[in-house]
Amino acid sequence: MLVKTGLLVTSNPNRLGIILPQIKHEIESILYIQVLNALREPFGNFYPNMFSSWPKLSHIIKGIYTQAAKHCQNLDVRVLLSGLKYKNKLIYTEREVELVIFDEKYASDEVQKFLSTKLVNISKDYKILTCANIAAEPISADLEQKNDKVYQHTVLGGTFDRLHLAHKLLLSEAALRSNSKITVGVTEENMIKSKILWELIEPLETRMSTVENFLKDICPELNISVVSIEDPFGPTQHDPTIDLLVVSKETIRGGEKVNEVRKSKGLPLLDLVAVDLIDEPAQNPHEEKKISSNTQRMRLLGTLLKPVKQNLNLPKRPYVIGLTGGIATGKSNIAKRLQELGAYVIDCDKIAHGV
Ligand SMILES: CC(C)(COP(=O)(O)OP(=O)(O)OC[C@H]1O[C@@H](n2cnc3c(N)ncnc32)[C@H](O)[C@@H]1O)[C@@H](O)C(=O)NCCC(=O)NCCS
Ligand SMILES: Nc1ncnc2c1ncn2[C@@H]1O[C@H](COP(=O)(O)OP(=O)(O)OP(=O)(O)O)[C@@H](O)[C@H]1O
């Protein structure tokens, strides 16, 4: 039976390419992923010799979100970081977990103890699924990770429309590298008007609260501040406590500009960490190569944005349809097709010209 929220406990994320296609039809909404090498204590001590610092885990998180992009883009996947960062933590999830999936066969008393003592928000009627015996490469630390510094106060910025897996990767990088505070700048309306189909961008409040909820879910121990920004600099132009800016390979230049502004104001320069771009695995012709909010908005065209409200007081006919849109968006074309289907068309453009 389909559940809303699932939790996958994996001891080897390299198995995800096989597990995700098997479990994606079991879950409707949120899939939490907790990486753990064993259910035994010390809980959260995830391959301690290999991952001596949190940023060394970055490539594992990237691997998970890349697999999620390939296999289950319609699920809201959230890789939990608390259990990786802090030893002996309980697993807390904002949503109640209804299905727990393991990628190893554990003894049933071990499973029971784990569920009852470590999993805080679990449904009374939870179900368990085991996907065992899946061969995979052993996991390894990212030896390429040259800067594995952790900072007091990390920052990042973006529009974060329809929060996608690449946004989650960026937010996770900032969370892995922070031992205290994380600030996220979210663009206000003045900064989004040059974007494709900007009219379809979610309202600022929605984008801000989605970012905040995501961060609170994956790492509630951090002091999280989500602010709106009216320019590409946001709080970085006056806050001396910030010490790291997380960008992607395409926004490094923006990061350098932030440092130019800080230099001119006598503020300490920020370290920059750039995450790689995550590609769109199901790219159609004319779509961007990377996972992108623009693509998501374009894919919305021709779909119902929200369910039609039933109003029993309305007569069944005639329907009044308002047809609006920018220049050359196809209004006349659609009006012609509706006319062919029997609609009576009132062209306000023509009426206005005649006034
Ligand atoms: C001006 C800014 C913030 C506007 O954000 P933008 O509209 O590009 O946001 P968007 O939601 O599209 O992306 C947010 C971030 O995710 C990155 N990102 C988007 N898609 C992908 C992807 N497929 N793979 C990896 N990263 C991605 C973007 O490069 C960006 O860094 C940004 O472009 C910028 O210049 N950043 C550097 C400076 C900065 O962070 N300033 C704000 C400080 S509070
Ligand atoms: N669904 C579609 N797919 C591809 N091309 C389209 C589509 N709909 C319209 N077009 C093309 O886009 C162009 C503009 O279409 P149309 O004249 O219907 O737009 P409009 O919104 O009425 O423009 P105006 O701003 O002049 O009122 C035309 O060349 C039309 O053939």
XYZ file of N, CA and C in Angstrom, residues 57-203:
441
model
N 31.929 14.058 3.608
C 30.719 13.318 3.241
C 30.020 13.916 2.013
N 30.499 15.091 1.583
C 29.799 15.823 0.508
C 29.561 14.960 -0.724
N 30.582 14.193 -1.120
C 30.413 13.457 -2.383
C 29.378 12.341 -2.229
N 29.188 11.856 -1.000
C 28.140 10.841 -0.783
C 26.771 11.488 -0.938
N 26.628 12.677 -0.374
C 25.337 13.380 -0.464
C 25.053 13.695 -1.934
N 26.103 14.138 -2.646
C 25.914 14.449 -4.066
C 25.492 13.192 -4.828
N 26.145 12.060 -4.521
C 25.809 10.791 -5.187
C 24.347 10.436 -4.953
N 23.872 10.650 -3.723
C 22.484 10.281 -3.404
C 21.505 11.166 -4.192
N 21.741 12.480 -4.178
C 20.807 13.359 -4.895
C 20.876 13.122 -6.405
N 22.058 12.750 -6.915
C 22.153 12.475 -8.347
C 21.337 11.221 -8.700
N 21.423 10.210 -7.836
C 20.617 8.996 -8.068
C 19.125 9.317 -7.957
N 18.791 10.153 -6.977
C 17.378 10.525 -6.798
C 16.877 11.253 -8.042
N 17.731 12.099 -8.624
C 17.329 12.831 -9.834
C 17.025 11.843 -10.963
N 17.819 10.779 -11.037
C 17.629 9.786 -12.103
C 16.368 8.958 -11.885
N 16.135 8.571 -10.632
C 15.124 7.530 -10.407
C 13.812 8.009 -9.790
N 13.823 9.126 -9.053
C 12.551 9.501 -8.404
C 12.444 11.003 -8.219
N 12.442 11.736 -9.354
C 12.355 13.203 -9.264
C 11.029 13.676 -8.701
N 10.007 12.819 -8.769
C 8.699 13.262 -8.262
C 8.596 13.114 -6.741
N 9.602 12.470 -6.112
C 9.565 12.360 -4.646
C 10.381 13.482 -4.030
N 9.965 13.923 -2.853
C 10.715 14.929 -2.112
C 11.754 14.183 -1.265
N 12.976 14.053 -1.818
C 14.022 13.265 -1.140
C 14.815 14.182 -0.205
N 15.022 13.730 1.025
C 15.762 14.540 2.009
C 16.790 13.662 2.714
N 18.065 13.947 2.477
C 19.125 13.171 3.134
C 19.397 13.802 4.501
N 19.159 13.030 5.566
C 19.285 13.563 6.923
C 20.760 13.672 7.309
N 21.126 14.822 7.863
C 22.547 15.042 8.163
C 22.883 14.928 9.649
N 21.897 15.122 10.526
C 22.210 15.147 11.966
C 22.924 13.884 12.415
N 22.394 12.739 12.000
C 22.955 11.455 12.427
C 24.382 11.276 11.925
N 24.716 11.963 10.823
C 26.074 11.865 10.287
C 27.002 12.828 11.008
N 26.470 13.994 11.353
C 27.320 15.026 11.946
C 27.553 14.781 13.430
N 26.487 14.412 14.134
C 26.594 14.345 15.593
C 26.366 12.909 16.050
N 27.293 12.400 16.845
C 27.187 11.008 17.306
C 26.016 10.830 18.258
N 25.500 9.608 18.278
C 24.449 9.232 19.233
C 23.200 10.100 19.188
N 22.916 10.615 18.024
C 21.695 11.434 17.881
C 20.483 10.550 17.624
N 19.333 11.069 17.997
C 18.097 10.395 17.609
C 17.790 10.821 16.169
N 17.015 10.005 15.466
C 16.604 10.420 14.120
C 15.273 11.138 14.257
N 15.301 12.445 13.999
C 14.072 13.226 14.083
C 13.644 13.625 12.674
N 12.402 13.384 12.354
C 11.901 13.816 11.045
C 10.647 14.666 11.272
N 10.527 15.700 10.467
C 9.380 16.605 10.580
C 8.075 15.818 10.358
N 8.079 14.950 9.348
C 6.883 14.144 9.035
C 6.987 12.771 9.668
N 5.825 12.224 9.997
C 5.768 10.901 10.607
C 6.136 9.818 9.580
N 7.049 8.952 9.967
C 7.502 7.904 9.053
C 6.546 6.709 9.102
N 6.061 6.309 7.920
C 5.101 5.193 7.877
C 5.743 3.897 7.366
N 6.841 4.065 6.616
C 7.501 2.872 6.063
C 9.004 3.019 6.293
N 9.632 1.985 6.885
C 11.084 2.024 7.077
C 11.696 0.949 6.182
N 12.676 1.384 5.386
C 13.287 0.457 4.424
C 14.747 0.260 4.824
N 15.174 -0.979 4.915
C 16.576 -1.270 5.230
C 17.236 -1.893 4.010
N 18.542 -1.619 3.832
C 19.244 -2.252 2.716
C 20.160 -3.374 3.199
N 19.958 -3.819 4.438
C 20.686 -4.965 5.009
C 19.677 -5.785 5.776
N 19.961 -7.091 5.902
C 19.081 -7.907 6.739
C 19.621 -7.829 8.160
N 18.862 -7.195 9.052
C 19.273 -7.093 10.455
C 18.423 -8.045 11.293
N 18.955 -8.444 12.471
C 18.186 -9.297 13.384
C 16.959 -8.518 13.840
N 15.813 -9.223 14.035
C 14.579 -8.475 14.301
C 14.631 -7.739 15.646
N 15.360 -8.290 16.664
C 15.433 -7.547 17.934
C 16.236 -6.259 17.754
N 17.238 -6.314 16.867
C 18.045 -5.125 16.609
C 17.184 -4.046 15.931
N 16.368 -4.495 14.984
C 15.478 -3.565 14.267
C 14.494 -2.938 15.254
N 13.886 -3.763 16.100
C 12.893 -3.257 17.060
C 13.517 -2.226 17.984
N 14.734 -2.536 18.474
C 15.398 -1.618 19.403
C 15.700 -0.289 18.683
N 16.163 -0.400 17.462
C 16.488 0.793 16.681
C 15.241 1.661 16.486
N 14.146 1.018 16.092
C 12.927 1.788 15.806
C 12.356 2.418 17.066
N 12.408 1.665 18.185
C 11.750 2.206 19.376
C 12.628 3.212 20.126
N 13.962 3.100 19.982
C 14.793 4.027 20.768
C 15.382 5.166 19.941
N 15.473 4.999 18.631
C 16.170 6.017 17.844
C 15.267 6.844 16.936
N 14.187 6.225 16.502
C 13.336 6.918 15.535
C 12.219 7.664 16.276
N 12.304 8.984 16.299
C 11.398 9.755 17.147
C 9.978 9.828 16.582
N 9.873 10.078 15.288
C 8.559 10.352 14.723
C 8.125 9.214 13.801
N 7.688 8.112 14.418
C 7.312 6.941 13.618
C 5.844 6.617 13.855
N 5.147 6.262 12.798
C 3.716 5.977 12.903
C 3.482 4.709 13.735
N 2.318 4.672 14.391
C 1.965 3.482 15.191
C 1.868 2.259 14.272
N 1.390 2.488 13.034
C 1.175 1.358 12.115
C 2.297 1.262 11.077
N 3.523 1.491 11.533
C 4.615 1.510 10.556
C 4.799 0.139 9.895
N 5.405 0.193 8.697
C 5.717 -1.055 7.990
C 7.218 -1.100 7.741
N 7.717 -2.325 7.539
C 9.155 -2.481 7.289
C 9.346 -3.192 5.955
N 10.337 -2.733 5.220
C 10.659 -3.377 3.945
C 12.168 -3.601 3.940
N 12.600 -4.796 3.549
C 14.043 -5.031 3.481
C 14.443 -5.334 2.043
N 15.413 -4.563 1.541
C 15.951 -4.819 0.196
C 17.398 -5.269 0.405
N 17.591 -6.554 0.685
C 18.940 -7.014 1.042
C 19.642 -7.662 -0.143
N 20.875 -8.051 0.095
C 21.707 -8.751 -0.906
C 21.886 -7.966 -2.195
N 22.100 -6.687 -2.083
C 22.344 -5.897 -3.297
C 23.844 -5.605 -3.369
N 24.469 -6.119 -4.419
C 25.913 -5.910 -4.553
C 26.176 -4.457 -4.939
N 27.249 -3.893 -4.417
C 27.612 -2.514 -4.790
C 29.059 -2.277 -4.414
N 29.664 -1.313 -5.089
C 31.018 -0.888 -4.746
C 31.053 -0.456 -3.296
N 32.157 -0.736 -2.586
C 32.238 -0.175 -1.228
C 32.332 1.349 -1.304
N 31.839 2.028 -0.274
C 31.912 3.494 -0.319
C 33.307 3.953 0.077
N 33.664 5.144 -0.379
C 35.002 5.636 -0.058
C 34.927 7.120 0.262
N 35.946 7.599 0.972
C 36.007 9.037 1.268
C 36.441 9.762 0.003
N 36.085 11.013 -0.120
C 36.476 11.788 -1.295
C 37.889 12.335 -1.078
N 38.845 11.643 -1.663
C 40.230 12.057 -1.425
C 40.541 13.368 -2.145
N 39.698 13.704 -3.125
C 39.882 14.952 -3.865
C 39.491 16.168 -3.026
N 38.737 15.900 -1.970
C 38.195 16.993 -1.148
C 39.339 17.755 -0.467
N 39.796 18.812 -1.123
C 40.986 19.502 -0.606
C 40.620 20.383 0.579
N 39.544 21.164 0.410
C 39.148 22.031 1.519
C 38.067 21.326 2.326
N 38.459 20.716 3.445
C 37.406 20.100 4.259
C 37.217 20.882 5.557
N 37.388 22.201 5.429
C 37.206 23.066 6.601
C 35.723 23.180 6.977
N 35.493 23.330 8.268
C 34.134 23.589 8.756
C 34.131 25.019 9.307
N 33.016 25.710 9.121
C 32.955 27.140 9.440
C 31.887 27.422 10.497
N 31.981 28.607 11.067
C 30.989 29.028 12.062
C 29.662 29.388 11.405
N 29.771 30.183 10.345
C 28.566 30.776 9.755
C 28.660 30.677 8.230
N 27.856 29.798 7.641
C 27.884 29.650 6.181
C 26.666 30.344 5.570
N 26.815 30.742 4.301
C 25.725 31.474 3.644
C 25.594 30.995 2.202
N 24.413 31.119 1.658
C 24.204 30.859 0.229
C 22.953 31.605 -0.210
N 22.837 31.772 -1.537
C 21.674 32.516 -2.026
C 21.070 31.853 -3.242
N 19.826 32.211 -3.528
C 19.174 31.668 -4.709
C 17.717 32.061 -4.762
N 17.065 31.648 -5.854
C 15.636 31.896 -6.000
C 14.848 30.741 -5.393
N 15.398 29.543 -5.549
C 14.836 28.338 -4.935
C 13.362 28.140 -5.299
N 13.069 28.350 -6.599
C 11.706 28.088 -7.058
C 11.525 26.580 -7.215
N 10.487 26.036 -6.654
C 10.203 24.589 -6.719
C 11.456 23.803 -6.341
N 11.872 23.993 -5.092
C 13.123 23.445 -4.561
C 13.459 22.089 -5.190
N 14.557 22.042 -5.943
C 14.900 20.782 -6.607
C 16.138 20.157 -5.983
N 16.513 18.995 -6.542
C 17.570 18.206 -5.914
C 18.912 18.938 -5.897
N 19.176 19.776 -6.908
C 20.444 20.512 -6.920
C 20.436 21.593 -5.837
N 19.287 22.251 -5.628
C 19.186 23.202 -4.509
C 19.465 22.476 -3.198
N 18.904 21.269 -3.074
C 19.079 20.512 -1.828
C 20.559 20.185 -1.613
N 21.263 19.916 -2.712
C 22.688 19.617 -2.611
C 23.449 20.838 -2.082
N 23.116 22.003 -2.631
C 23.772 23.243 -2.204
C 23.491 23.523 -0.725
N 22.229 23.373 -0.339
C 21.849 23.618 1.061
C 22.554 22.610 1.982
N 22.680 21.363 1.523
C 23.329 20.337 2.338
C 24.810 20.634 2.500
N 25.436 21.110 1.425
C 26.868 21.459 1.503
C 27.065 22.552 2.561
N 26.188 23.563 2.530
C 26.303 24.654 3.515
C 26.057 24.124 4.926
N 25.151 23.150 5.060
C 24.853 22.592 6.388
C 26.000 21.711 6.882
N 26.614 20.945 5.961
C 27.732 20.066 6.365
C 28.943 20.883 6.804
N 29.074 22.066 6.227
C 30.254 22.878 6.519
C 30.034 23.871 7.651
N 28.865 23.846 8.244
C 28.598 24.806 9.326
C 28.537 24.083 10.666
N 29.189 24.645 11.671
C 29.002 24.050 12.994
C 28.135 24.919 13.882
N 27.572 25.973 13.302
C 26.744 26.829 14.141
C 25.557 27.446 13.381
N 25.861 28.299 12.404
C 24.772 29.054 11.784
C 24.790 28.921 10.262
N 23.599 28.990 9.684
C 23.494 28.998 8.223
C 22.464 30.069 7.827
N 22.867 30.937 6.903
C 21.950 31.972 6.427
C 21.677 31.743 4.946
N 20.401 31.816 4.574
C 20.046 31.647 3.166
C 19.339 32.910 2.680
N 19.852 33.508 1.596
C 19.199 34.663 0.984
C 18.304 34.183 -0.150
N 17.046 34.607 -0.122
C 16.095 34.188 -1.164
C 15.660 35.431 -1.949
N 15.743 35.365 -3.283
C 15.530 36.552 -4.114
C 14.092 37.078 -4.049
N 14.004 38.404 -3.949
C 12.691 39.058 -3.979
C 12.257 39.243 -5.437
N 11.048 39.754 -5.599
C 10.452 39.849 -6.932
C 11.307 40.650 -7.920
N 11.966 41.726 -7.427
C 12.747 42.566 -8.348
C 13.882 41.792 -9.016
N 14.285 40.653 -8.408
C 15.423 39.903 -8.963
C 15.004 38.746 -9.872
N 13.711 38.511 -10.004
C 13.306 37.315 -10.753
C 12.644 37.629 -12.091
N 12.430 38.944 -12.352
C 11.597 39.292 -13.500
C 12.241 39.020 -14.843
N 13.576 38.762 -14.859
C 14.201 38.461 -16.145
C 14.214 36.955 -16.402
N 13.678 36.184 -15.477
C 13.717 34.725 -15.648
C 12.592 34.252 -16.564
N 12.828 33.105 -17.213
C 11.805 32.515 -18.075
C 10.553 32.233 -17.241
N 9.384 32.626 -17.752
C 8.094 32.354 -17.086
C 8.109 32.763 -15.617
N 8.646 33.971 -15.370
C 8.793 34.387 -13.968
C 7.436 34.465 -13.268
N 6.367 34.654 -14.073
C 5.030 34.750 -13.456
C 4.675 33.475 -12.703
N 5.299 32.364 -13.098
C 4.962 31.087 -12.458
C 5.861 30.772 -11.264
N 6.813 31.666 -10.980
C 7.694 31.416 -9.816
C 6.857 31.484 -8.536
N 7.133 30.578 -7.618
C 6.354 30.533 -6.369
C 6.506 31.848 -5.607
N 5.504 32.217 -4.799
C 5.626 33.437 -4.004
C 6.834 33.357 -3.065
